[in-house]
Every structure is written in C-alpha cells, then in structure tokens.
PDB file of C-alpha atoms and ligand atoms in Angstrom:
ATOM      1  CA  MET A   8       0.000   0.000   0.000  1.00  0.00           C
ATOM      2  CA  ILE A   9       1.208   3.479  -0.873  1.00  0.00           C
ATOM      3  CA  GLY A  10       1.174   6.684   1.163  1.00  0.00           C
ATOM      4  CA  VAL A  11       1.852   9.984  -0.593  1.00  0.00           C
ATOM      5  CA  LEU A  12       3.216  13.170   0.983  1.00  0.00           C
ATOM      6  CA  VAL A  13       2.282  16.428  -0.745  1.00  0.00           C
ATOM      7  CA  SER A  14       2.595  20.191  -0.283  1.00  0.00           C
ATOM      8  CA  GLY A  15       1.156  21.681  -3.460  1.00  0.00           C
ATOM      9  CA  ASN A  16      -0.669  21.036  -6.694  1.00  0.00           C
ATOM     10  CA  GLY A  17      -0.442  17.242  -6.633  1.00  0.00           C
ATOM     11  CA  SER A  18      -0.184  16.493 -10.338  1.00  0.00           C
ATOM     12  CA  ASN A  19       2.204  13.645  -9.510  1.00  0.00           C
ATOM     13  CA  LEU A  20      -0.272  12.295  -6.968  1.00  0.00           C
ATOM     14  CA  GLN A  21      -2.871  12.443  -9.729  1.00  0.00           C
ATOM     15  CA  ALA A  22      -0.588  10.446 -12.030  1.00  0.00           C
ATOM     16  CA  LEU A  23      -0.271   7.721  -9.372  1.00  0.00           C
ATOM     17  CA  LEU A  24      -4.044   7.638  -8.886  1.00  0.00           C
ATOM     18  CA  ASP A  25      -4.699   7.593 -12.635  1.00  0.00           C
ATOM     19  CA  ALA A  26      -2.256   4.703 -13.016  1.00  0.00           C
ATOM     20  CA  GLY A  27      -4.445   2.694 -10.630  1.00  0.00           C
ATOM     21  CA  LEU A  28      -1.762   2.341  -7.985  1.00  0.00           C
ATOM     22  CA  PRO A  29      -3.013   1.531  -4.463  1.00  0.00           C
ATOM     23  CA  VAL A  30      -2.729   4.958  -2.816  1.00  0.00           C
ATOM     24  CA  ARG A  31      -4.281   4.470   0.632  1.00  0.00           C
ATOM     25  CA  ALA A  32      -3.347   7.697   2.451  1.00  0.00           C
ATOM     26  CA  VAL A  33      -2.265  11.225   1.538  1.00  0.00           C
ATOM     27  CA  ALA A  34      -0.595  13.523   4.069  1.00  0.00           C
ATOM     28  CA  SER A  35       0.431  17.147   3.785  1.00  0.00           C
ATOM     29  CA  ASN A  36       2.215  19.805   5.804  1.00  0.00           C
ATOM     30  CA  ARG A  37      -0.231  22.395   4.380  1.00  0.00           C
ATOM     31  CA  LYS A  38      -3.972  22.225   4.765  1.00  0.00           C
ATOM     32  CA  ASP A  39      -4.492  24.346   1.631  1.00  0.00           C
ATOM     33  CA  ALA A  40      -2.555  22.004  -0.694  1.00  0.00           C
ATOM     34  CA  TYR A  41      -4.660  21.370  -3.803  1.00  0.00           C
ATOM     35  CA  ALA A  42      -3.311  17.817  -3.785  1.00  0.00           C
ATOM     36  CA  LEU A  43      -5.575  17.110  -0.787  1.00  0.00           C
ATOM     37  CA  MET A  44      -8.607  17.921  -2.939  1.00  0.00           C
ATOM     38  CA  ARG A  45      -7.415  15.451  -5.546  1.00  0.00           C
ATOM     39  CA  ALA A  46      -7.068  12.751  -2.883  1.00  0.00           C
ATOM     40  CA  ARG A  47     -10.512  13.418  -1.414  1.00  0.00           C
ATOM     41  CA  ARG A  48     -12.039  13.338  -4.874  1.00  0.00           C
ATOM     42  CA  ALA A  49     -10.511   9.884  -5.314  1.00  0.00           C
ATOM     43  CA  GLY A  50     -11.861   8.781  -1.920  1.00  0.00           C
ATOM     44  CA  VAL A  51      -8.417   8.518  -0.331  1.00  0.00           C
ATOM     45  CA  PRO A  52      -8.079   9.447   3.384  1.00  0.00           C
ATOM     46  CA  THR A  53      -6.138  12.672   3.958  1.00  0.00           C
ATOM     47  CA  ALA A  54      -4.550  14.417   6.927  1.00  0.00           C
ATOM     48  CA  THR A  55      -2.562  17.589   7.513  1.00  0.00           C
ATOM     49  CA  PHE A  56       0.446  17.558   9.835  1.00  0.00           C
ATOM     50  CA  SER A  57       1.349  21.207  10.266  1.00  0.00           C
ATOM     51  CA  LEU A  58       4.518  22.161  12.125  1.00  0.00           C
ATOM     52  CA  ASP A  59       2.444  24.697  14.087  1.00  0.00           C
ATOM     53  CA  CYS A  60       0.696  21.852  15.887  1.00  0.00           C
ATOM     54  CA  HIS A  61       3.834  20.090  17.118  1.00  0.00           C
ATOM     55  CA  THR A  62       6.763  20.889  19.377  1.00  0.00           C
ATOM     56  CA  ASP A  63       9.311  20.113  16.679  1.00  0.00           C
ATOM     57  CA  ARG A  64       9.804  18.490  13.281  1.00  0.00           C
ATOM     58  CA  GLU A  65      10.774  15.106  14.779  1.00  0.00           C
ATOM     59  CA  GLU A  66       7.544  14.875  16.748  1.00  0.00           C
ATOM     60  CA  ARG A  67       5.484  15.894  13.717  1.00  0.00           C
ATOM     61  CA  ASP A  68       7.230  13.281  11.570  1.00  0.00           C
ATOM     62  CA  LEU A  69       6.684  10.561  14.177  1.00  0.00           C
ATOM     63  CA  VAL A  70       2.943  11.265  14.335  1.00  0.00           C
ATOM     64  CA  MET A  71       2.738  11.391  10.529  1.00  0.00           C
ATOM     65  CA  ALA A  72       4.579   8.048  10.185  1.00  0.00           C
ATOM     66  CA  THR A  73       2.187   6.451  12.694  1.00  0.00           C
ATOM     67  CA  TRP A  74      -0.848   7.738  10.791  1.00  0.00           C
ATOM     68  CA  LEU A  75       0.520   6.286   7.538  1.00  0.00           C
ATOM     69  CA  GLU A  76       1.226   2.928   9.189  1.00  0.00           C
ATOM     70  CA  GLU A  77      -2.303   2.860  10.589  1.00  0.00           C
ATOM     71  CA  HIS A  78      -3.502   3.100   6.986  1.00  0.00           C
ATOM     72  CA  GLY A  79      -1.407   0.109   5.931  1.00  0.00           C
ATOM     73  CA  VAL A  80       1.266   2.137   4.143  1.00  0.00           C
ATOM     74  CA  GLU A  81       4.479   0.276   3.314  1.00  0.00           C
ATOM     75  CA  LEU A  82       5.838   2.535   0.588  1.00  0.00           C
ATOM     76  CA  VAL A  83       5.939   6.348   0.855  1.00  0.00           C
ATOM     77  CA  VAL A  84       6.064   8.599  -2.206  1.00  0.00           C
ATOM     78  CA  LEU A  85       7.070  12.248  -1.905  1.00  0.00           C
ATOM     79  CA  ALA A  86       5.171  14.037  -4.663  1.00  0.00           C
ATOM     80  CA  GLY A  87       6.033  17.700  -4.327  1.00  0.00           C
ATOM     81  CA  TYR A  88       6.526  17.450  -0.540  1.00  0.00           C
ATOM     82  CA  MET A  89       8.531  20.508   0.465  1.00  0.00           C
ATOM     83  CA  HIS A  90       9.912  19.538   3.908  1.00  0.00           C
ATOM     84  CA  LEU A  91      12.942  17.414   4.694  1.00  0.00           C
ATOM     85  CA  LEU A  92      12.069  14.254   6.621  1.00  0.00           C
ATOM     86  CA  THR A  93      13.728  13.584   9.971  1.00  0.00           C
ATOM     87  CA  LYS A  94      15.195  10.368  11.376  1.00  0.00           C
ATOM     88  CA  PRO A  95      12.051   9.240  13.256  1.00  0.00           C
ATOM     89  CA  PHE A  96      10.203   9.101   9.920  1.00  0.00           C
ATOM     90  CA  LEU A  97      13.083   7.697   7.831  1.00  0.00           C
ATOM     91  CA  ASP A  98      13.647   4.885  10.366  1.00  0.00           C
ATOM     92  CA  ARG A  99      10.030   3.726  10.041  1.00  0.00           C
ATOM     93  CA  PHE A 100      10.263   3.181   6.258  1.00  0.00           C
ATOM     94  CA  PRO A 101      13.851   2.088   5.521  1.00  0.00           C
ATOM     95  CA  ASP A 102      14.584   2.163   1.755  1.00  0.00           C
ATOM     96  CA  ARG A 103      10.835   2.594   1.169  1.00  0.00           C
ATOM     97  CA  ILE A 104      10.600   6.343   0.584  1.00  0.00           C
ATOM     98  CA  VAL A 105      10.875   7.629  -2.972  1.00  0.00           C
ATOM     99  CA  ASN A 106      10.996  11.181  -4.353  1.00  0.00           C
ATOM    100  CA  VAL A 107      10.531  12.723  -7.787  1.00  0.00           C
ATOM    101  CA  HIS A 108      12.804  15.652  -8.610  1.00  0.00           C
ATOM    102  CA  PRO A 109      12.812  17.883 -11.720  1.00  0.00           C
ATOM    103  CA  SER A 110      16.533  17.782 -12.605  1.00  0.00           C
ATOM    104  CA  LEU A 111      19.303  15.305 -13.258  1.00  0.00           C
ATOM    105  CA  LEU A 112      20.552  14.961  -9.681  1.00  0.00           C
ATOM    106  CA  PRO A 113      23.090  15.668  -8.283  1.00  0.00           C
ATOM    107  CA  GLU A 114      22.667  18.749 -10.481  1.00  0.00           C
ATOM    108  CA  PHE A 115      20.224  21.368  -9.189  1.00  0.00           C
ATOM    109  CA  PRO A 116      18.918  19.995  -5.890  1.00  0.00           C
ATOM    110  CA  GLY A 117      16.393  22.072  -3.945  1.00  0.00           C
ATOM    111  CA  ALA A 118      13.090  23.770  -4.546  1.00  0.00           C
ATOM    112  CA  HIS A 119      13.918  25.666  -7.775  1.00  0.00           C
ATOM    113  CA  ALA A 120      15.508  23.006  -9.956  1.00  0.00           C
ATOM    114  CA  ILE A 121      13.811  24.001 -13.215  1.00  0.00           C
ATOM    115  CA  GLU A 122      14.584  27.719 -12.796  1.00  0.00           C
ATOM    116  CA  ASP A 123      18.163  26.861 -11.770  1.00  0.00           C
ATOM    117  CA  ALA A 124      18.712  24.737 -14.895  1.00  0.00           C
ATOM    118  CA  LEU A 125      17.308  27.529 -17.085  1.00  0.00           C
ATOM    119  CA  ALA A 126      19.517  30.117 -15.371  1.00  0.00           C
ATOM    120  CA  ALA A 127      22.611  27.918 -15.799  1.00  0.00           C
ATOM    121  CA  ASP A 128      21.693  27.469 -19.471  1.00  0.00           C
ATOM    122  CA  VAL A 129      22.710  23.790 -19.509  1.00  0.00           C
ATOM    123  CA  ALA A 130      22.096  21.833 -22.703  1.00  0.00           C
ATOM    124  CA  THR A 131      20.334  18.986 -20.935  1.00  0.00           C
ATOM    125  CA  THR A 132      18.306  18.592 -17.787  1.00  0.00           C
ATOM    126  CA  GLY A 133      15.718  15.992 -16.804  1.00  0.00           C
ATOM    127  CA  VAL A 134      13.905  14.068 -14.099  1.00  0.00           C
ATOM    128  CA  THR A 135      15.243  11.909 -11.273  1.00  0.00           C
ATOM    129  CA  ILE A 136      13.440   9.337  -9.154  1.00  0.00           C
ATOM    130  CA  HIS A 137      15.449   8.516  -6.032  1.00  0.00           C
ATOM    131  CA  LEU A 138      15.288   6.979  -2.581  1.00  0.00           C
ATOM    132  CA  VAL A 139      15.076   9.518   0.223  1.00  0.00           C
ATOM    133  CA  ASP A 140      17.666   9.986   2.960  1.00  0.00           C
ATOM    134  CA  ASP A 141      18.161  12.849   5.415  1.00  0.00           C
ATOM    135  CA  GLY A 142      19.812  15.124   2.814  1.00  0.00           C
ATOM    136  CA  LEU A 143      18.340  17.550   0.324  1.00  0.00           C
ATOM    137  CA  ASP A 144      17.643  15.405  -2.769  1.00  0.00           C
ATOM    138  CA  THR A 145      20.664  13.201  -2.037  1.00  0.00           C
ATOM    139  CA  GLY A 146      19.453   9.567  -1.767  1.00  0.00           C
ATOM    140  CA  PRO A 147      20.374   6.705  -4.128  1.00  0.00           C
ATOM    141  CA  ILE A 148      19.156   7.291  -7.692  1.00  0.00           C
ATOM    142  CA  LEU A 149      16.649   4.760  -9.049  1.00  0.00           C
ATOM    143  CA  ARG A 150      15.904   6.232 -12.490  1.00  0.00           C
ATOM    144  CA  GLN A 151      16.737   9.284 -14.580  1.00  0.00           C
ATOM    145  CA  GLU A 152      15.504  10.587 -17.889  1.00  0.00           C
ATOM    146  CA  GLU A 153      17.159  13.373 -19.843  1.00  0.00           C
ATOM    147  CA  LEU A 154      15.463  16.246 -21.637  1.00  0.00           C
ATOM    148  CA  PRO A 155      16.913  18.997 -23.818  1.00  0.00           C
ATOM    149  CA  LEU A 156      16.571  22.426 -22.202  1.00  0.00           C
ATOM    150  CA  GLU A 157      15.376  23.926 -25.458  1.00  0.00           C
ATOM    151  CA  PRO A 158      12.748  25.009 -26.224  1.00  0.00           C
ATOM    152  CA  ARG A 159      12.879  26.822 -22.885  1.00  0.00           C
ATOM    153  CA  GLU A 160       9.217  27.926 -23.031  1.00  0.00           C
ATOM    154  CA  THR A 161       8.000  24.338 -22.793  1.00  0.00           C
ATOM    155  CA  LEU A 162      10.636  22.932 -20.424  1.00  0.00           C
ATOM    156  CA  GLU A 163       8.415  22.893 -17.341  1.00  0.00           C
ATOM    157  CA  GLU A 164       5.568  21.235 -19.199  1.00  0.00           C
ATOM    158  CA  ARG A 165       7.893  18.614 -20.720  1.00  0.00           C
ATOM    159  CA  ILE A 166       9.471  17.873 -17.328  1.00  0.00           C
ATOM    160  CA  HIS A 167       6.087  17.335 -15.727  1.00  0.00           C
ATOM    161  CA  ALA A 168       5.019  15.010 -18.556  1.00  0.00           C
ATOM    162  CA  VAL A 169       8.118  12.861 -17.939  1.00  0.00           C
ATOM    163  CA  GLU A 170       7.510  12.894 -14.162  1.00  0.00           C
ATOM    164  CA  HIS A 171       3.935  11.734 -14.623  1.00  0.00           C
ATOM    165  CA  ARG A 172       5.104   8.772 -16.703  1.00  0.00           C
ATOM    166  CA  LEU A 173       8.282   7.857 -14.804  1.00  0.00           C
ATOM    167  CA  LEU A 174       7.034   8.080 -11.204  1.00  0.00           C
ATOM    168  CA  PRO A 175       4.160   5.572 -11.550  1.00  0.00           C
ATOM    169  CA  THR A 176       6.451   3.223 -13.501  1.00  0.00           C
ATOM    170  CA  VAL A 177       9.159   3.171 -10.815  1.00  0.00           C
ATOM    171  CA  VAL A 178       6.628   2.954  -7.969  1.00  0.00           C
ATOM    172  CA  ARG A 179       4.951  -0.027  -9.652  1.00  0.00           C
ATOM    173  CA  GLU A 180       8.334  -1.726 -10.009  1.00  0.00           C
ATOM    174  CA  MET A 181       9.095  -1.112  -6.321  1.00  0.00           C
ATOM    175  CA  MET A 182       5.783  -2.689  -5.329  1.00  0.00           C
ATOM    176  CA  VAL A 183       6.532  -5.803  -7.354  1.00  0.00           C
ATOM    177  CA  THR A 184       9.946  -6.205  -5.707  1.00  0.00           C
ATOM    178  CA  SER A 185       8.741  -5.560  -2.138  1.00  0.00           C
TER     179      SER A 185
HETATM  180  C1  LIG B  22       7.366  18.315  -9.217  1.00  0.00           C
HETATM  181  O1  LIG B  22       8.039  19.006 -10.216  1.00  0.00           O
HETATM  182  C2  LIG B  22       8.333  17.440  -8.455  1.00  0.00           C
HETATM  183  O2  LIG B  22       9.380  16.976  -9.225  1.00  0.00           O
HETATM  184  C3  LIG B  22       8.864  18.379  -7.399  1.00  0.00           C
HETATM  185  O3  LIG B  22       7.768  19.183  -7.042  1.00  0.00           O
HETATM  186  C4  LIG B  22       6.852  19.248  -8.141  1.00  0.00           C
HETATM  187  C5  LIG B  22       5.514  18.814  -7.602  1.00  0.00           C
HETATM  188  O4  LIG B  22       4.462  19.001  -8.517  1.00  0.00           O
HETATM  189  N1  LIG B  22       9.435  17.647  -6.289  1.00  0.00           N
HETATM  190  P1  LIG B  22       3.031  18.416  -8.188  1.00  0.00           P
HETATM  191  O5  LIG B  22       2.599  18.960  -6.828  1.00  0.00           O
HETATM  192  O6  LIG B  22       3.115  16.918  -8.174  1.00  0.00           O
HETATM  193  O7  LIG B  22       2.147  18.920  -9.280  1.00  0.00           O
END
C-alpha cells in the first residue's frame, strides 16, 4: 500500500491515482494544498500535519509516520513534498521512501531546480526518481531521464510530462519487488 506526501498542486499524486496504484493515504504539511482535494475526490483518506501543531519536526514526523502505518502504508512517495524528513520518519520506512525531482541529480537539488537549470543554461536537464535519505535530494538514484533544455518555453511542461510517466512506472516496479 502506498502513502503519498504532498505540499502543493499534486499532479504527480494524480498520475499515481490515474495509473491505478493503491494509494491508501495522503498527508500534507499544508492544509491548503490542492493535492488534498485530488485525494478526497478519489476517496483517499487525507490528513494535515502542520509544524504549528507540534513541538518540533521530529515529533510531527513521528505522528505522521504512525498515521501512515495505521492506513497500511508500506511505501511512501514524496510528490512535491517541500519539507525534509527527519530520522524518526526515515527509520520507520527504511529504503521505502521515494521522491521525484525535476533535474538530473546531483545537479540542481532544492526547490527551484527548473529555474536553476534555465539560469545555468545547460544543454540537458531531466527528471530523477530517487530513494530519500536525510539530505536535500541526495538519496540513491533509481531512475533518470534526460530532456533537452530547449525550447525553454516548454521545459516545465515537458518535465512534468516525464515525471507523470516515470514516477508511476518506478513505484509499480518497487511494489513488485517488495
Ligand atoms: C514536481 O516538479 C516534483 O518533481 C517536485 O515538485 C513538483 C511537484 O508538482 N518535487 P506536483 O505537486 O506533483 O504537481
């Protein structure tokens, strides 16, 4: 069973749902994330774990991990989740947390990967699917796909199209091998 962490639009969550993958719980750090609407529309339980409601990040992550486990989650997908995860969460799902990132890591980690690639004017960028550790977009790489930067006007759209194809593919493979 899959749990998805989100902070924003949730188009990658939508791709997982559309692919028919067993998403059983969706958690967010922001109650206004549009991704939560997508989950509710699909009948998937949602919850918000805001930092404001907890003494620190570790406590929040512990409570969030417990909620996911209570929903039968064995594999966690970060789909536009904008907080780093702390040890109490990582220890609950060893090698079972996967992230989608819009660059060819280790190039352009962080929250502005597409803008950073455009600013650096590289010839090629792409999409990375990787396991999550306690660093910023640093875990072992599972899959990458390259894209030419040009035409710049459509880069974001092309990156998202690759994400929406690659993420469900890799997640499905991980479920088969679990
Ligand atoms: C995606 O580009 C993903 O690679 C990055 O955040 C974005 C999330 O988009 N980590 P969405 O919320 O899935 O639409």
